[in-house]
Amino acid sequence: MDSHQLDILILAALTAVTCALPGVFLVLRRVSLMSDAISHAILLGIVVAFLFTKKLASPWLVIGAAVVGVLTVSLTELIINTRKLKKDAAIGLVFPLLFSIGVILINKYIQGVHLDADCVIFGEIAFAPFDRFVINHIDLGPRSLWTTGAVFLLNLTFILVFYKELKLTTFDKGLAAALGFFPTLLNYLLMTIVSVTAVASFESVGSILVVALMIAPPSAAYLLTNRLSTMILISGILGILSALGGYFLAYVLDASISGSMATFAGILFFLALIFAPEKGILAKILVRRWKKWNFASETLSVHLLQAEYAHAEETERVVSHMSDHMLWNDDYTSEAIAQAIEDGLIRKEGNRLTLTPLGREKAKNILEKK
Amino acid sequence: MLLLNTIAEFFQNYTIQIVFTGSLILGITAGCLGTFAVLRQQSLLGDAIAHATLPGVCLAFLITQTKNPFVLLLGAGISGWIASLFLKLIVENTKLKKDAALGIILSVFFGLGLLLITIVQKLPTATKAGLDKFIFGNAATLLKQDVMMMSAFSIFIFLVLIVFWKEFKILVFDRDYAASQGMPVHFFDVFLTTLIVIAIVIGLQTVGVVLMSAMLVAPAAAARQWTDRLGVMLFLSALFGAISGTFGAITSSMVSNLPTGPTIVIFLSIFVLVSLVFAPNRGLLWDWIRSYRNRKTILTTTMLQNLLLFSEIQTDPFHPHDISALKAIGRGAIDKTMKELSRKGWAQQFEDKRWALTPKGLDKARKLTKEYEETISGFSSA
Amino acid sequence: MMMTQTTKITNPAIDVTDLTVAYHEKPVLWDVDFQAPQDTLLAIVGPNGAGKSTLIKTILGLLKPAAGRIQVFGKNYRPQSRLIGYVPQKGTVDWDFPTNVLDVVLMGRYGHLGWFRRPKVEDRKMAVDCLEKVGMADFMNRQISQLSGGQQQRVFIARALIQDAPIYLMDEPFAGVDAATERSIITLLRELKDKGKTIICVHHDLQTLKEYFEWVMLLNVRAVALGKVTDILTQENLRKTYGGKAAFLTGLKEEEEKGHASA
């Protein structure tokens, strides 16, 4: 591996972690798609700032992006507040407009610079090592490594400083407002952070794949843990894994690095979706199967108890009656009876079912519990 | 006559004809289905599905090695449809919310598409395969066969909408009630989503995956402001979609360096903005006028009742009061309010800025007070 | 003590036996038996989360039961047979939907019309008649977003009326309506009952229970009691349904004692 490849790898991993940090809060606050809206809309800010400064490496580009990011959020909220349109439609109207203006400005007024619509969508991390940060003839490494590093520190500081506030406003907005924590202000701060992160990552991974790095690792982490701090940690780790895995996937297939990173992030999410220990689909199927029979045997004992209370005739307690009454098919009924006998809840004498003391106790508990 | 000739010449141009017809079909179809997407609050579903069609386009090319639009769009449709199933899988099986699921599907599928595009571009057979036109769309590259296929798809959509009109209507308005009448709602859910996938596929070549969602959302959002009938909304949405689509596509193919998708979005946004502000009844402008009038009425009637209250203390109902006293108890621009009162003949001004009720004003004030008391007692007795 | 108080009913309109319903394997209804006699006004009463709406939705076939049998007029029920008119909670739909009052009522005819067919003049006439019955005929061309809570409820009831079903299931028809609407709805329900219809409502207000309904089912995940309101509405049953903490029930106790004294 040469030094350029190493540069790319480090930059990819750093970008992924930087995106994952605010992404955790977007996912938890159910505003994941604001990342999509913002990462598109900020193009307008970048283009306008570029038209004034004529430099790609100007801090004004970041400021322009942040301003348009906040503008996207406030325009969307403005439309929602008129109550003429619903939230999803408002989001779906604002960002395409801002993005379109940006694309048209690029096409009409910016030619031959390293800023075109394709680069906006795709990003090209492979070129990053060639843009060096040089002070006094000393090569300090790729420029984007420095900018992304700075944004990473900014995001980390933001989350560390406002951890308690972010947590509270995310989980209980009303209480946060009552305690004087300014949830609206914090929301705008978070959206500014998202905009700045998007503009920094944009050059390497492109506007749409920023969304993959912001949303997929935190969503996977959400399926793996119930604690906020652990979720942030896992999101970061999954982000780095997406970067590394994506890089090697791209190397093997000789394909776009950013595309591969998003694909790999998607694969990791899919694995979490299937295999996550508690919230994964596989775990749910297993639990569901276990619960189904558990539930069936409990239902049987509750039914028998009700029959005892009602002093129902003998027929209520006969095996053949069960499938008829519960609208279960015969296989299901015999399976349920077998399960209930195995659990020690009922006894079968000939064709007749009776509750064991344990079964009676359990059924009573179920009925009395609210 | 010269203008008419120019227009006639314009439409004799073969490329323009193709572009015009293609974008017209696209605008109408997207407008129709967007109506349902917006009313179901699924505006962003279109965005996710549109992005998710990209890997399908690339895979179709990789497998068949042809640029036959039917094959590519079939790939797009299958991939978009699979994406919608993934969405269902995530939302129904985890506590993750719809927005996160949409974000993941949108970006990961698009990333996969990007990965495949770069592979396609490195193939020796792919002489600049031109698959990137699917990203921003390029109306100028439409061919006659593309337009034929788009028409076939959209005719299918129209037929379905006509046949199942009342079913879709009740599904979107009240799903539970529809099910209680024995309607197969799950089937219609998937059916409607499939139609949206088809509409997106129709637009891919013209508008591109990135901005296709605006083509669905914007015409419907604008149309909603002008009417309270579903049928009219659908018609207007199709009309707005058609106008924006054709204007945008033709402008972009006549002006150099003007990508089609973004140009159409600008036209669409103009429709939305104008509709939000000026649409009769629902528009913001009428909201503002109504609230201004309301405020004016409240200010004048309150002042009138205050004058009545004052006058009874004085035993002379037409006793003039100093404007400064009125200012002390009133709200808003008192001078303006008093002018309005005198314009209506309910109050008159004396010298040295003193104001008094007129006999007509006294009647009106008494009537207002009586109505007010009746409303209050009506509330308490109910 | 655990024994449920029930009254034997012959020829019930709705007959639910051993119904168990679960959301994500968590039981919402446990082994519920429920019989609704024909031509009555019956209220389903219970605390929040008792499974009242679940019971209604399961009878309608909107939810799949884990176990149990549901029969309507002695036959297993399928929504396609449309024997039940449904009035959902009015908060479950988007009232900003672009349609007018008449159109919403016509939706009640869609089931009868079947596939492909559009509502005809007769259907419109029926819709206007139903709107007249709920006192909303003047509003037939009104956009639905301009209706008050009480008017929305009347429109929903008109939509159920046009189905002309023998049984009506209503989910909280009195929630969020004004006093005048509440009175006119109850008058209408009584008229329906007199025509031999069976009306089952999820109800919240224990104060009006005795006045409005003849029959009541007390429900809290399991069936607590079912029978004539006068027999069922006892301190003991209410405590079983709502738990011991229900302080607001004391008013009802006094009323009950007064009733006993005068009797």
Short mmCIF file of C-alpha atoms in Angstrom, two decimals, chain A residues 1-355:
data_model
loop_
_atom_site.label_atom_id
_atom_site.label_comp_id
_atom_site.label_asym_id
_atom_site.label_seq_id
_atom_site.Cartn_x
_atom_site.Cartn_y
_atom_site.Cartn_z
CA MET A 1 0.00 0.00 0.00
CA ASP A 2 1.52 3.33 -0.98
CA SER A 3 1.17 6.56 0.91
CA HIS A 4 -1.64 7.80 -1.33
CA GLN A 5 -3.71 4.74 -0.61
CA LEU A 6 -3.06 5.17 3.09
CA ASP A 7 -4.15 8.82 2.84
CA ILE A 8 -7.38 7.77 1.16
CA LEU A 9 -8.06 5.09 3.73
CA ILE A 10 -7.52 7.43 6.67
CA LEU A 11 -9.65 10.12 5.05
CA ALA A 12 -12.45 7.63 4.34
CA ALA A 13 -12.49 6.37 7.92
CA LEU A 14 -12.36 9.90 9.36
CA THR A 15 -15.23 11.04 7.09
CA ALA A 16 -17.33 8.06 8.13
CA VAL A 17 -16.87 8.75 11.85
CA THR A 18 -17.50 12.47 11.38
CA CYS A 19 -20.80 11.73 9.63
CA ALA A 20 -21.90 9.07 12.12
CA LEU A 21 -21.70 11.45 15.12
CA PRO A 22 -24.54 13.83 14.18
CA GLY A 23 -26.24 10.97 12.34
CA VAL A 24 -27.03 9.24 15.65
CA PHE A 25 -29.19 12.19 16.68
CA LEU A 26 -30.86 12.51 13.28
CA VAL A 27 -31.97 8.88 13.48
CA LEU A 28 -33.17 9.17 17.08
CA ARG A 29 -35.02 12.42 16.39
CA ARG A 30 -36.75 10.87 13.37
CA VAL A 31 -35.41 13.53 11.02
CA SER A 32 -33.03 11.31 9.04
CA LEU A 33 -34.20 12.75 5.77
CA MET A 34 -33.07 16.23 6.78
CA SER A 35 -29.57 14.92 6.02
CA ASP A 36 -30.71 14.21 2.47
CA ALA A 37 -32.34 17.62 2.17
CA ILE A 38 -29.40 19.50 3.66
CA SER A 39 -26.68 17.64 1.78
CA HIS A 40 -28.38 18.54 -1.50
CA ALA A 41 -29.37 22.09 -0.68
CA ILE A 42 -25.96 23.23 0.59
CA LEU A 43 -24.68 22.99 -2.97
CA LEU A 44 -26.36 26.35 -3.52
CA GLY A 45 -24.42 27.89 -0.62
CA ILE A 46 -21.16 26.48 -1.90
CA VAL A 47 -21.73 27.71 -5.44
CA VAL A 48 -22.76 31.21 -4.40
CA ALA A 49 -19.78 31.48 -2.07
CA PHE A 50 -17.51 30.22 -4.83
CA LEU A 51 -18.88 32.75 -7.31
CA PHE A 52 -17.86 35.52 -4.91
CA THR A 53 -14.49 34.20 -3.76
CA LYS A 54 -13.45 32.26 -6.87
CA LYS A 55 -11.57 29.87 -4.58
CA LEU A 56 -12.45 26.28 -3.77
CA ALA A 57 -10.52 26.23 -0.51
CA SER A 58 -12.17 29.20 1.12
CA PRO A 59 -13.80 29.09 4.54
CA TRP A 60 -16.62 31.12 2.96
CA LEU A 61 -17.75 27.96 1.19
CA VAL A 62 -18.32 26.30 4.55
CA ILE A 63 -20.15 29.36 5.85
CA GLY A 64 -22.28 29.54 2.70
CA ALA A 65 -23.15 25.86 3.09
CA ALA A 66 -24.06 26.29 6.75
CA VAL A 67 -26.29 29.28 5.97
CA VAL A 68 -28.16 27.42 3.23
CA GLY A 69 -28.43 24.35 5.48
CA VAL A 70 -30.17 26.40 8.15
CA LEU A 71 -32.24 28.10 5.43
CA THR A 72 -33.44 24.68 4.25
CA VAL A 73 -34.61 23.80 7.74
CA SER A 74 -36.35 27.12 8.31
CA LEU A 75 -38.01 27.22 4.88
CA THR A 76 -39.33 23.71 5.45
CA GLU A 77 -40.68 24.69 8.85
CA LEU A 78 -42.17 27.87 7.39
CA ILE A 79 -44.17 25.82 4.88
CA ILE A 80 -45.27 23.31 7.51
CA ASN A 81 -46.45 26.15 9.77
CA THR A 82 -48.78 27.51 7.08
CA ARG A 83 -50.61 24.17 7.42
CA LYS A 84 -51.15 24.14 3.67
CA LEU A 85 -48.87 21.14 3.19
CA LYS A 86 -47.69 18.22 5.30
CA LYS A 87 -44.14 17.77 6.53
CA ASP A 88 -43.04 15.20 3.95
CA ALA A 89 -44.26 17.32 1.04
CA ALA A 90 -42.58 20.43 2.47
CA ILE A 91 -39.20 18.66 2.67
CA GLY A 92 -39.73 17.21 -0.79
CA LEU A 93 -40.30 20.70 -2.25
CA VAL A 94 -37.62 22.83 -0.61
CA PHE A 95 -34.43 20.91 -1.21
CA PRO A 96 -34.98 20.05 -4.89
CA LEU A 97 -35.47 23.76 -5.61
CA LEU A 98 -32.33 24.92 -3.77
CA PHE A 99 -30.32 22.07 -5.28
CA SER A 100 -31.62 22.81 -8.78
CA ILE A 101 -30.64 26.47 -8.53
CA GLY A 102 -27.19 25.32 -7.44
CA VAL A 103 -26.82 22.90 -10.34
CA ILE A 104 -27.98 25.48 -12.87
CA LEU A 105 -25.54 28.08 -11.50
CA ILE A 106 -22.70 25.58 -11.82
CA ASN A 107 -23.62 24.70 -15.37
CA LYS A 108 -24.03 28.28 -16.50
CA TYR A 109 -21.31 30.14 -14.67
CA ILE A 110 -18.64 27.74 -13.52
CA GLN A 111 -16.70 25.94 -16.18
CA GLY A 112 -13.44 24.11 -16.03
CA VAL A 113 -13.04 24.25 -12.28
CA HIS A 114 -13.06 21.17 -10.09
CA LEU A 115 -16.68 21.77 -9.20
CA ASP A 116 -19.31 20.23 -11.41
CA ALA A 117 -22.59 18.49 -10.85
CA ASP A 118 -21.08 15.04 -11.21
CA CYS A 119 -18.49 15.70 -8.56
CA VAL A 120 -21.27 16.94 -6.30
CA ILE A 121 -23.20 13.72 -6.66
CA PHE A 122 -20.30 11.29 -6.76
CA GLY A 123 -17.51 12.91 -4.81
CA GLU A 124 -14.06 11.74 -5.68
CA ILE A 125 -12.06 10.64 -2.76
CA ALA A 126 -9.43 9.16 -5.06
CA PHE A 127 -8.29 12.67 -6.00
CA ALA A 128 -8.03 13.85 -2.41
CA PRO A 129 -4.33 12.96 -1.90
CA PHE A 130 -3.29 15.18 -4.80
CA ASP A 131 -4.59 18.37 -3.20
CA ARG A 132 -1.87 18.94 -0.62
CA PHE A 133 -1.88 21.30 2.32
CA VAL A 134 1.45 23.12 2.06
CA ILE A 135 2.70 25.83 4.40
CA ASN A 136 6.18 27.34 3.83
CA HIS A 137 7.02 24.54 1.41
CA ILE A 138 6.33 21.97 4.07
CA ASP A 139 3.88 19.27 2.93
CA LEU A 140 1.42 18.62 5.75
CA GLY A 141 -0.62 15.98 3.93
CA PRO A 142 -3.88 16.13 1.94
CA ARG A 143 -5.90 19.27 2.52
CA SER A 144 -9.18 17.40 2.95
CA LEU A 145 -7.66 15.36 5.77
CA TRP A 146 -7.20 18.63 7.68
CA THR A 147 -10.66 19.99 6.96
CA THR A 148 -12.37 16.71 7.78
CA GLY A 149 -10.25 16.41 10.92
CA ALA A 150 -11.32 19.88 12.00
CA VAL A 151 -14.99 19.05 11.46
CA PHE A 152 -14.54 15.78 13.33
CA LEU A 153 -13.19 17.69 16.33
CA LEU A 154 -16.05 20.19 16.03
CA ASN A 155 -18.66 17.40 16.03
CA LEU A 156 -16.99 15.59 18.90
CA THR A 157 -16.84 18.77 20.96
CA PHE A 158 -20.45 19.58 20.15
CA ILE A 159 -21.64 16.19 21.34
CA LEU A 160 -19.45 16.17 24.45
CA VAL A 161 -20.45 19.70 25.49
CA PHE A 162 -24.17 19.32 24.76
CA TYR A 163 -24.49 15.58 25.51
CA LYS A 164 -27.00 16.04 28.33
CA GLU A 165 -29.01 18.66 26.42
CA LEU A 166 -29.06 16.62 23.21
CA LYS A 167 -30.17 13.55 25.10
CA LEU A 168 -32.99 15.37 26.86
CA THR A 169 -34.26 17.27 23.81
CA THR A 170 -34.16 14.05 21.78
CA PHE A 171 -36.16 11.94 24.19
CA ASP A 172 -38.44 14.50 25.83
CA LYS A 173 -38.77 17.76 23.96
CA GLY A 174 -41.50 19.09 26.22
CA LEU A 175 -39.59 18.50 29.41
CA ALA A 176 -36.46 20.00 27.86
CA ALA A 177 -38.37 23.17 27.00
CA ALA A 178 -39.88 23.29 30.49
CA LEU A 179 -36.43 23.01 32.03
CA GLY A 180 -35.22 25.91 29.88
CA PHE A 181 -33.01 23.97 27.46
CA PHE A 182 -34.14 25.71 24.22
CA PRO A 183 -34.88 22.62 22.09
CA THR A 184 -35.41 24.79 18.99
CA LEU A 185 -32.03 26.47 19.32
CA LEU A 186 -30.35 23.11 19.84
CA ASN A 187 -32.16 21.73 16.79
CA TYR A 188 -30.78 24.54 14.63
CA LEU A 189 -27.30 23.98 16.09
CA LEU A 190 -27.55 20.29 15.19
CA MET A 191 -28.67 21.16 11.66
CA THR A 192 -25.75 23.59 11.32
CA ILE A 193 -23.42 20.78 12.39
CA VAL A 194 -25.04 18.51 9.80
CA SER A 195 -24.52 21.17 7.10
CA VAL A 196 -20.86 21.70 8.02
CA THR A 197 -20.29 17.94 8.12
CA ALA A 198 -21.97 17.54 4.75
CA VAL A 199 -19.85 20.23 3.11
CA ALA A 200 -16.65 18.73 4.50
CA SER A 201 -17.55 15.20 3.41
CA PHE A 202 -19.13 16.19 0.12
CA GLU A 203 -15.86 16.52 -1.77
CA SER A 204 -14.83 13.00 -0.85
CA VAL A 205 -18.07 11.05 -0.92
CA GLY A 206 -20.63 13.22 -2.68
CA SER A 207 -23.94 14.56 -1.48
CA ILE A 208 -26.08 11.42 -1.58
CA LEU A 209 -23.55 9.12 0.00
CA VAL A 210 -23.14 11.52 2.90
CA VAL A 211 -26.66 10.35 3.72
CA ALA A 212 -25.52 6.71 3.73
CA LEU A 213 -22.72 7.46 6.17
CA MET A 214 -24.96 9.59 8.40
CA ILE A 215 -27.93 7.23 8.57
CA ALA A 216 -26.90 3.62 7.92
CA PRO A 217 -24.29 3.11 10.72
CA PRO A 218 -26.43 4.80 13.42
CA SER A 219 -29.50 2.81 12.31
CA ALA A 220 -27.51 -0.43 12.54
CA ALA A 221 -26.21 0.67 15.96
CA TYR A 222 -29.78 1.41 17.03
CA LEU A 223 -30.62 -2.24 16.39
CA LEU A 224 -27.63 -3.38 18.45
CA THR A 225 -27.99 -1.40 21.66
CA ASN A 226 -30.43 0.51 23.85
CA ARG A 227 -27.93 2.97 25.33
CA LEU A 228 -27.21 6.32 23.72
CA SER A 229 -23.48 6.36 24.57
CA THR A 230 -23.00 2.79 23.30
CA MET A 231 -24.98 3.68 20.17
CA ILE A 232 -22.61 6.57 19.40
CA LEU A 233 -19.60 4.30 19.92
CA ILE A 234 -20.97 1.48 17.75
CA SER A 235 -21.98 3.97 15.03
CA GLY A 236 -18.40 5.23 14.91
CA ILE A 237 -17.00 1.70 14.71
CA LEU A 238 -19.48 0.69 11.99
CA GLY A 239 -18.61 3.89 10.12
CA ILE A 240 -14.90 2.96 10.15
CA LEU A 241 -15.74 -0.60 9.09
CA SER A 242 -17.82 0.76 6.19
CA ALA A 243 -14.87 2.91 5.11
CA LEU A 244 -12.34 0.06 5.29
CA GLY A 245 -14.64 -2.55 3.77
CA GLY A 246 -15.77 -0.10 1.08
CA TYR A 247 -12.20 0.76 0.19
CA PHE A 248 -11.20 -2.85 -0.33
CA LEU A 249 -14.41 -3.62 -2.20
CA ALA A 250 -13.61 -0.75 -4.54
CA TYR A 251 -10.02 -1.99 -4.87
CA VAL A 252 -11.12 -5.50 -5.79
CA LEU A 253 -13.85 -4.40 -8.23
CA ASP A 254 -11.91 -1.37 -9.50
CA ALA A 255 -15.00 0.79 -8.84
CA SER A 256 -16.01 4.05 -7.17
CA ILE A 257 -14.73 4.21 -3.60
CA SER A 258 -17.61 6.28 -2.28
CA GLY A 259 -20.18 4.00 -3.94
CA SER A 260 -18.49 0.99 -2.38
CA MET A 261 -18.45 2.64 1.04
CA ALA A 262 -22.19 3.26 0.87
CA THR A 263 -22.78 -0.29 -0.33
CA PHE A 264 -20.68 -1.66 2.51
CA ALA A 265 -22.51 0.49 5.03
CA GLY A 266 -25.70 -0.97 3.61
CA ILE A 267 -24.37 -4.52 3.94
CA LEU A 268 -23.46 -3.88 7.58
CA PHE A 269 -26.93 -2.48 8.23
CA PHE A 270 -28.51 -5.48 6.56
CA LEU A 271 -26.46 -7.87 8.71
CA ALA A 272 -27.59 -5.99 11.82
CA LEU A 273 -31.18 -6.09 10.57
CA ILE A 274 -31.04 -9.86 10.28
CA PHE A 275 -28.70 -10.91 13.09
CA ALA A 276 -28.97 -8.26 15.84
CA PRO A 277 -29.31 -10.19 19.10
CA GLU A 278 -32.59 -8.70 20.35
CA LYS A 279 -34.04 -6.47 17.65
CA GLY A 280 -32.88 -8.44 14.60
CA ILE A 281 -35.34 -10.22 12.37
CA LEU A 282 -33.88 -13.67 13.05
CA ALA A 283 -34.05 -13.16 16.81
CA LYS A 284 -37.63 -11.97 16.43
CA ILE A 285 -38.63 -15.00 14.42
CA LEU A 286 -37.11 -17.30 17.06
CA VAL A 287 -38.74 -15.42 19.92
CA ARG A 288 -42.01 -15.34 18.03
CA ARG A 289 -41.92 -19.10 17.51
CA TRP A 290 -41.11 -19.67 21.18
CA LYS A 291 -43.74 -17.19 22.28
CA LYS A 292 -46.34 -18.59 19.92
CA TRP A 293 -46.35 -21.99 21.63
CA ASN A 294 -45.88 -20.49 25.03
CA PHE A 295 -48.82 -18.25 24.26
CA ALA A 296 -50.90 -21.12 22.91
CA SER A 297 -50.34 -23.21 26.03
CA GLU A 298 -51.23 -20.22 28.23
CA THR A 299 -54.35 -19.56 26.16
CA LEU A 300 -55.38 -23.16 26.70
CA SER A 301 -54.95 -22.97 30.45
CA VAL A 302 -56.83 -19.67 30.64
CA HIS A 303 -59.64 -21.24 28.66
CA LEU A 304 -59.75 -24.25 30.97
CA LEU A 305 -59.79 -22.00 34.02
CA GLN A 306 -62.69 -19.98 32.60
CA ALA A 307 -64.49 -23.25 31.94
CA GLU A 308 -63.91 -24.30 35.57
CA TYR A 309 -65.32 -21.00 36.84
CA ALA A 310 -68.34 -21.23 34.64
CA HIS A 311 -68.89 -24.85 35.76
CA ALA A 312 -69.14 -25.61 32.10
CA GLU A 313 -70.15 -29.03 30.96
CA GLU A 314 -67.58 -31.71 30.39
CA THR A 315 -67.57 -31.05 26.65
CA GLU A 316 -65.79 -27.73 27.19
CA ARG A 317 -62.74 -29.62 28.38
CA VAL A 318 -62.49 -32.30 25.75
CA VAL A 319 -59.56 -32.28 23.31
CA SER A 320 -61.72 -32.32 20.20
CA HIS A 321 -63.69 -29.36 21.50
CA MET A 322 -60.58 -27.20 21.76
CA SER A 323 -59.81 -26.87 18.08
CA ASP A 324 -63.47 -26.24 17.39
CA HIS A 325 -63.80 -23.56 20.02
CA MET A 326 -60.52 -21.76 19.59
CA LEU A 327 -60.81 -21.87 15.81
CA TRP A 328 -57.41 -23.58 15.73
CA ASN A 329 -56.71 -26.30 13.25
CA ASP A 330 -56.15 -29.79 14.64
CA ASP A 331 -52.36 -29.80 14.19
CA TYR A 332 -52.04 -26.49 15.96
CA THR A 333 -54.27 -27.68 18.78
CA SER A 334 -52.36 -30.91 19.38
CA GLU A 335 -49.08 -29.00 19.23
CA ALA A 336 -50.46 -26.47 21.75
CA ILE A 337 -51.69 -29.25 24.05
CA ALA A 338 -48.33 -30.99 23.81
CA GLN A 339 -46.61 -27.72 24.70
CA ALA A 340 -48.94 -27.11 27.64
CA ILE A 341 -48.35 -30.63 28.95
CA GLU A 342 -44.61 -30.16 28.55
CA ASP A 343 -44.83 -26.85 30.46
CA GLY A 344 -46.68 -28.75 33.22
CA LEU A 345 -49.77 -26.56 32.87
CA ILE A 346 -52.32 -29.21 31.98
CA ARG A 347 -52.87 -32.96 32.25
CA LYS A 348 -54.47 -35.14 29.66
CA GLU A 349 -56.50 -38.09 30.89
CA GLY A 350 -57.92 -40.00 27.99
CA ASN A 351 -59.74 -37.38 26.00
CA ARG A 352 -60.19 -34.96 28.86
CA LEU A 353 -57.98 -31.98 29.78
CA THR A 354 -57.51 -30.69 33.33
CA LEU A 355 -55.39 -27.93 34.76
#
